[in-house]
Amino acid sequence: MSSVTTLKYTLQLADNVLIMGQRLAALCGKGPILEQDIALTNISLDQIGQARSLYQYAATIVNNMSVADKAQLFNAPLLQEKINNKLSITEDDLAYLRDAWDYRNCLLVEQENGDWAYTVARSFFFDRFQYLLYTAMLKSTDSTLAAIAEKSLKEVQYHIKWASEWVIRLGDGTDISKEKMQQALQARWEYTGEMFTMNELEKEAYNIGIGVDVSQLQQTYQQQIETIVQEAGLQMPTAAWMQTGGKNGVHTEHLGYILAEMQYLQRAYPNMEW
Amino acid sequence: MSNEHKEWPLWEVFIRSKAGLDHKHAGSLHAADAQMAIENARDVYTRRMEGISIWVVESKHIHASNPEEADAFFDPAQDKIYRHPTFYNLPDELKHM
């Protein structure tokens, strides 16, 4: 059923930007310098805003389904309960009531902030992917996804500029900054392969015309990354093995902690508003 | 850590709003170079759609008048009202002045 595919695909897109935004939001008030603290928070808010648009769309799809179809969708008990009680689902429910195995974000975005170079490297790898993804998604036959992609692209353009310039700045900086940037690129590179490996859901979404064939983006991605890495005077990172799992719900140990913090209030005090 | 930590230089930021014709001083910030200063200015001073154009200049390049000389500088203009163009008779054909 195509609406289930659209729903799951939309949730995967949303999970990526929500977890990335949540990671960067954790640096609010802790940035190395006021101006960059604000820059990070702006980027984080852009991403959480994109996540909101996507979750809102996902919630609309759920609410338009029959009760019988809805009951099949989620394992998370609190979501099940809402559906059984015939309550409509909101964007917040989708963010706060799903468990780690329901989340379909790629492993890259859940990785720790680490030092500044690690934070920059993760954004550098993710934002560049998002740019290519959203550009391809402009052609989606789903007009809502295409519209969200178009709106988000302007934001992502700034994100890649921010991250790329930091890679160049650190790579082209002192011996220490160069070494740290190189190390961070190397450490995070093994999480990039997953973004371009089509899972079953993405294949289905591509076949019905709403989704993007991410495997076709990889070559361009590599070239664009390499251009910046070279400009920074750094070595292109390598990986003998690419980590996968997040897109199928198999996460690193970090996601549970992120969700524990992010979802605490709604789980401790259900339906709390403030 | 030694005292090697260096502060980034200070920059003055000028923003032109959508409706405005001139860049107005918005504030100051720290940045390592001009490019970063413009981007920091974008993040710090245009988050609420305040502007459509940004100028930055390193603060050290701004030369200011001396406040102690303010009397000599500005007071003499006080009684020279004839410098205001309010004493001219405008021809009737001129409108919107």
JSON list of N, CA and C in Angstrom, two decimals, chain A residues 33 35-36 38-39 41-42 45-46 158 161-162 165-166 169, chain B residues 8 28-33 35-36 39-40 42-44 47:
[
{"chain": "A", "resi": 33, "resn": "ILE", "atom": "N", "xyz": [32.65, 29.62, 20.98]},
{"chain": "A", "resi": 33, "resn": "ILE", "atom": "CA", "xyz": [32.60, 31.08, 20.96]},
{"chain": "A", "resi": 33, "resn": "ILE", "atom": "C", "xyz": [31.16, 31.46, 20.66]},
{"chain": "A", "resi": 35, "resn": "GLU", "atom": "N", "xyz": [29.50, 33.45, 18.78]},
{"chain": "A", "resi": 35, "resn": "GLU", "atom": "CA", "xyz": [28.99, 33.54, 17.41]},
{"chain": "A", "resi": 35, "resn": "GLU", "atom": "C", "xyz": [28.77, 32.16, 16.79]},
{"chain": "A", "resi": 36, "resn": "GLN", "atom": "N", "xyz": [29.67, 31.22, 17.10]},
{"chain": "A", "resi": 36, "resn": "GLN", "atom": "CA", "xyz": [29.52, 29.88, 16.53]},
{"chain": "A", "resi": 36, "resn": "GLN", "atom": "C", "xyz": [28.47, 29.08, 17.29]},
{"chain": "A", "resi": 38, "resn": "ILE", "atom": "N", "xyz": [25.73, 30.38, 18.29]},
{"chain": "A", "resi": 38, "resn": "ILE", "atom": "CA", "xyz": [24.48, 30.80, 17.64]},
{"chain": "A", "resi": 38, "resn": "ILE", "atom": "C", "xyz": [24.36, 30.16, 16.25]},
{"chain": "A", "resi": 39, "resn": "ALA", "atom": "N", "xyz": [25.49, 30.06, 15.54]},
{"chain": "A", "resi": 39, "resn": "ALA", "atom": "CA", "xyz": [25.46, 29.45, 14.20]},
{"chain": "A", "resi": 39, "resn": "ALA", "atom": "C", "xyz": [24.96, 28.01, 14.30]},
{"chain": "A", "resi": 41, "resn": "THR", "atom": "N", "xyz": [23.19, 26.66, 16.70]},
{"chain": "A", "resi": 41, "resn": "THR", "atom": "CA", "xyz": [21.79, 26.62, 17.13]},
{"chain": "A", "resi": 41, "resn": "THR", "atom": "C", "xyz": [20.87, 26.95, 15.96]},
{"chain": "A", "resi": 42, "resn": "ASN", "atom": "N", "xyz": [21.28, 27.89, 15.11]},
{"chain": "A", "resi": 42, "resn": "ASN", "atom": "CA", "xyz": [20.48, 28.21, 13.92]},
{"chain": "A", "resi": 42, "resn": "ASN", "atom": "C", "xyz": [20.34, 26.98, 13.03]},
{"chain": "A", "resi": 45, "resn": "LEU", "atom": "N", "xyz": [18.03, 24.50, 14.58]},
{"chain": "A", "resi": 45, "resn": "LEU", "atom": "CA", "xyz": [16.63, 24.88, 14.46]},
{"chain": "A", "resi": 45, "resn": "LEU", "atom": "C", "xyz": [16.11, 24.69, 13.03]},
{"chain": "A", "resi": 46, "resn": "ASP", "atom": "N", "xyz": [16.97, 24.93, 12.05]},
{"chain": "A", "resi": 46, "resn": "ASP", "atom": "CA", "xyz": [16.57, 24.65, 10.66]},
{"chain": "A", "resi": 46, "resn": "ASP", "atom": "C", "xyz": [16.20, 23.18, 10.52]},
{"chain": "A", "resi": 158, "resn": "TYR", "atom": "N", "xyz": [23.19, 26.86, 3.12]},
{"chain": "A", "resi": 158, "resn": "TYR", "atom": "CA", "xyz": [23.99, 27.57, 4.13]},
{"chain": "A", "resi": 158, "resn": "TYR", "atom": "C", "xyz": [24.73, 26.58, 5.02]},
{"chain": "A", "resi": 161, "resn": "LYS", "atom": "N", "xyz": [27.84, 25.34, 3.37]},
{"chain": "A", "resi": 161, "resn": "LYS", "atom": "CA", "xyz": [28.83, 26.41, 3.33]},
{"chain": "A", "resi": 161, "resn": "LYS", "atom": "C", "xyz": [29.54, 26.52, 4.68]},
{"chain": "A", "resi": 162, "resn": "TRP", "atom": "N", "xyz": [28.73, 26.50, 5.74]},
{"chain": "A", "resi": 162, "resn": "TRP", "atom": "CA", "xyz": [29.28, 26.61, 7.09]},
{"chain": "A", "resi": 162, "resn": "TRP", "atom": "C", "xyz": [30.26, 25.46, 7.37]},
{"chain": "A", "resi": 165, "resn": "GLU", "atom": "N", "xyz": [33.49, 25.41, 5.08]},
{"chain": "A", "resi": 165, "resn": "GLU", "atom": "CA", "xyz": [34.47, 26.43, 5.43]},
{"chain": "A", "resi": 165, "resn": "GLU", "atom": "C", "xyz": [35.23, 26.07, 6.69]},
{"chain": "A", "resi": 166, "resn": "TRP", "atom": "N", "xyz": [34.55, 25.40, 7.62]},
{"chain": "A", "resi": 166, "resn": "TRP", "atom": "CA", "xyz": [35.26, 24.98, 8.84]},
{"chain": "A", "resi": 166, "resn": "TRP", "atom": "C", "xyz": [36.27, 23.87, 8.54]},
{"chain": "A", "resi": 169, "resn": "ARG", "atom": "N", "xyz": [39.10, 25.69, 7.02]},
{"chain": "A", "resi": 169, "resn": "ARG", "atom": "CA", "xyz": [39.77, 26.53, 8.03]},
{"chain": "A", "resi": 169, "resn": "ARG", "atom": "C", "xyz": [40.65, 25.71, 8.95]},
{"chain": "B", "resi": 8, "resn": "TRP", "atom": "N", "xyz": [39.75, 36.21, 18.85]},
{"chain": "B", "resi": 8, "resn": "TRP", "atom": "CA", "xyz": [39.55, 36.64, 17.47]},
{"chain": "B", "resi": 8, "resn": "TRP", "atom": "C", "xyz": [39.32, 38.15, 17.47]},
{"chain": "B", "resi": 28, "resn": "SER", "atom": "N", "xyz": [28.54, 44.49, 17.16]},
{"chain": "B", "resi": 28, "resn": "SER", "atom": "CA", "xyz": [29.87, 43.98, 16.86]},
{"chain": "B", "resi": 28, "resn": "SER", "atom": "C", "xyz": [29.96, 42.50, 17.21]},
{"chain": "B", "resi": 29, "resn": "LEU", "atom": "N", "xyz": [30.98, 41.85, 16.71]},
{"chain": "B", "resi": 29, "resn": "LEU", "atom": "CA", "xyz": [31.17, 40.43, 17.00]},
{"chain": "B", "resi": 29, "resn": "LEU", "atom": "C", "xyz": [32.62, 40.04, 16.79]},
{"chain": "B", "resi": 30, "resn": "HIS", "atom": "N", "xyz": [32.96, 38.82, 17.19]},
{"chain": "B", "resi": 30, "resn": "HIS", "atom": "CA", "xyz": [34.31, 38.30, 16.98]},
{"chain": "B", "resi": 30, "resn": "HIS", "atom": "C", "xyz": [34.32, 37.35, 15.79]},
{"chain": "B", "resi": 31, "resn": "ALA", "atom": "N", "xyz": [35.39, 37.41, 15.00]},
{"chain": "B", "resi": 31, "resn": "ALA", "atom": "CA", "xyz": [35.55, 36.48, 13.89]},
{"chain": "B", "resi": 31, "resn": "ALA", "atom": "C", "xyz": [37.02, 36.46, 13.49]},
{"chain": "B", "resi": 32, "resn": "ALA", "atom": "N", "xyz": [37.42, 35.33, 12.89]},
{"chain": "B", "resi": 32, "resn": "ALA", "atom": "CA", "xyz": [38.83, 35.17, 12.53]},
{"chain": "B", "resi": 32, "resn": "ALA", "atom": "C", "xyz": [39.18, 35.95, 11.26]},
{"chain": "B", "resi": 33, "resn": "ASP", "atom": "N", "xyz": [38.23, 36.10, 10.36]},
{"chain": "B", "resi": 33, "resn": "ASP", "atom": "CA", "xyz": [38.49, 36.85, 9.13]},
{"chain": "B", "resi": 33, "resn": "ASP", "atom": "C", "xyz": [37.18, 37.43, 8.60]},
{"chain": "B", "resi": 35, "resn": "GLN", "atom": "N", "xyz": [35.33, 36.85, 5.93]},
{"chain": "B", "resi": 35, "resn": "GLN", "atom": "CA", "xyz": [34.30, 35.90, 5.50]},
{"chain": "B", "resi": 35, "resn": "GLN", "atom": "C", "xyz": [33.53, 35.37, 6.70]},
{"chain": "B", "resi": 36, "resn": "MET", "atom": "N", "xyz": [34.29, 34.98, 7.74]},
{"chain": "B", "resi": 36, "resn": "MET", "atom": "CA", "xyz": [33.63, 34.46, 8.93]},
{"chain": "B", "resi": 36, "resn": "MET", "atom": "C", "xyz": [32.81, 35.54, 9.61]},
{"chain": "B", "resi": 39, "resn": "GLU", "atom": "N", "xyz": [29.51, 35.78, 7.91]},
{"chain": "B", "resi": 39, "resn": "GLU", "atom": "CA", "xyz": [28.64, 34.65, 8.25]},
{"chain": "B", "resi": 39, "resn": "GLU", "atom": "C", "xyz": [28.17, 34.72, 9.71]},
{"chain": "B", "resi": 40, "resn": "ASN", "atom": "N", "xyz": [29.07, 35.12, 10.59]},
{"chain": "B", "resi": 40, "resn": "ASN", "atom": "CA", "xyz": [28.65, 35.28, 11.98]},
{"chain": "B", "resi": 40, "resn": "ASN", "atom": "C", "xyz": [27.58, 36.36, 12.10]},
{"chain": "B", "resi": 42, "resn": "ARG", "atom": "N", "xyz": [25.47, 37.18, 9.84]},
{"chain": "B", "resi": 42, "resn": "ARG", "atom": "CA", "xyz": [24.23, 36.59, 9.34]},
{"chain": "B", "resi": 42, "resn": "ARG", "atom": "C", "xyz": [23.54, 35.81, 10.47]},
{"chain": "B", "resi": 43, "resn": "ASP", "atom": "N", "xyz": [24.35, 35.05, 11.22]},
{"chain": "B", "resi": 43, "resn": "ASP", "atom": "CA", "xyz": [23.77, 34.20, 12.26]},
{"chain": "B", "resi": 43, "resn": "ASP", "atom": "C", "xyz": [23.34, 35.00, 13.49]},
{"chain": "B", "resi": 44, "resn": "VAL", "atom": "N", "xyz": [24.09, 36.05, 13.79]},
{"chain": "B", "resi": 44, "resn": "VAL", "atom": "CA", "xyz": [23.81, 36.77, 15.04]},
{"chain": "B", "resi": 44, "resn": "VAL", "atom": "C", "xyz": [22.80, 37.89, 14.83]},
{"chain": "B", "resi": 47, "resn": "ARG", "atom": "N", "xyz": [18.75, 36.96, 12.15]},
{"chain": "B", "resi": 47, "resn": "ARG", "atom": "CA", "xyz": [17.93, 35.78, 12.40]},
{"chain": "B", "resi": 47, "resn": "ARG", "atom": "C", "xyz": [16.45, 36.11, 12.32]}
]
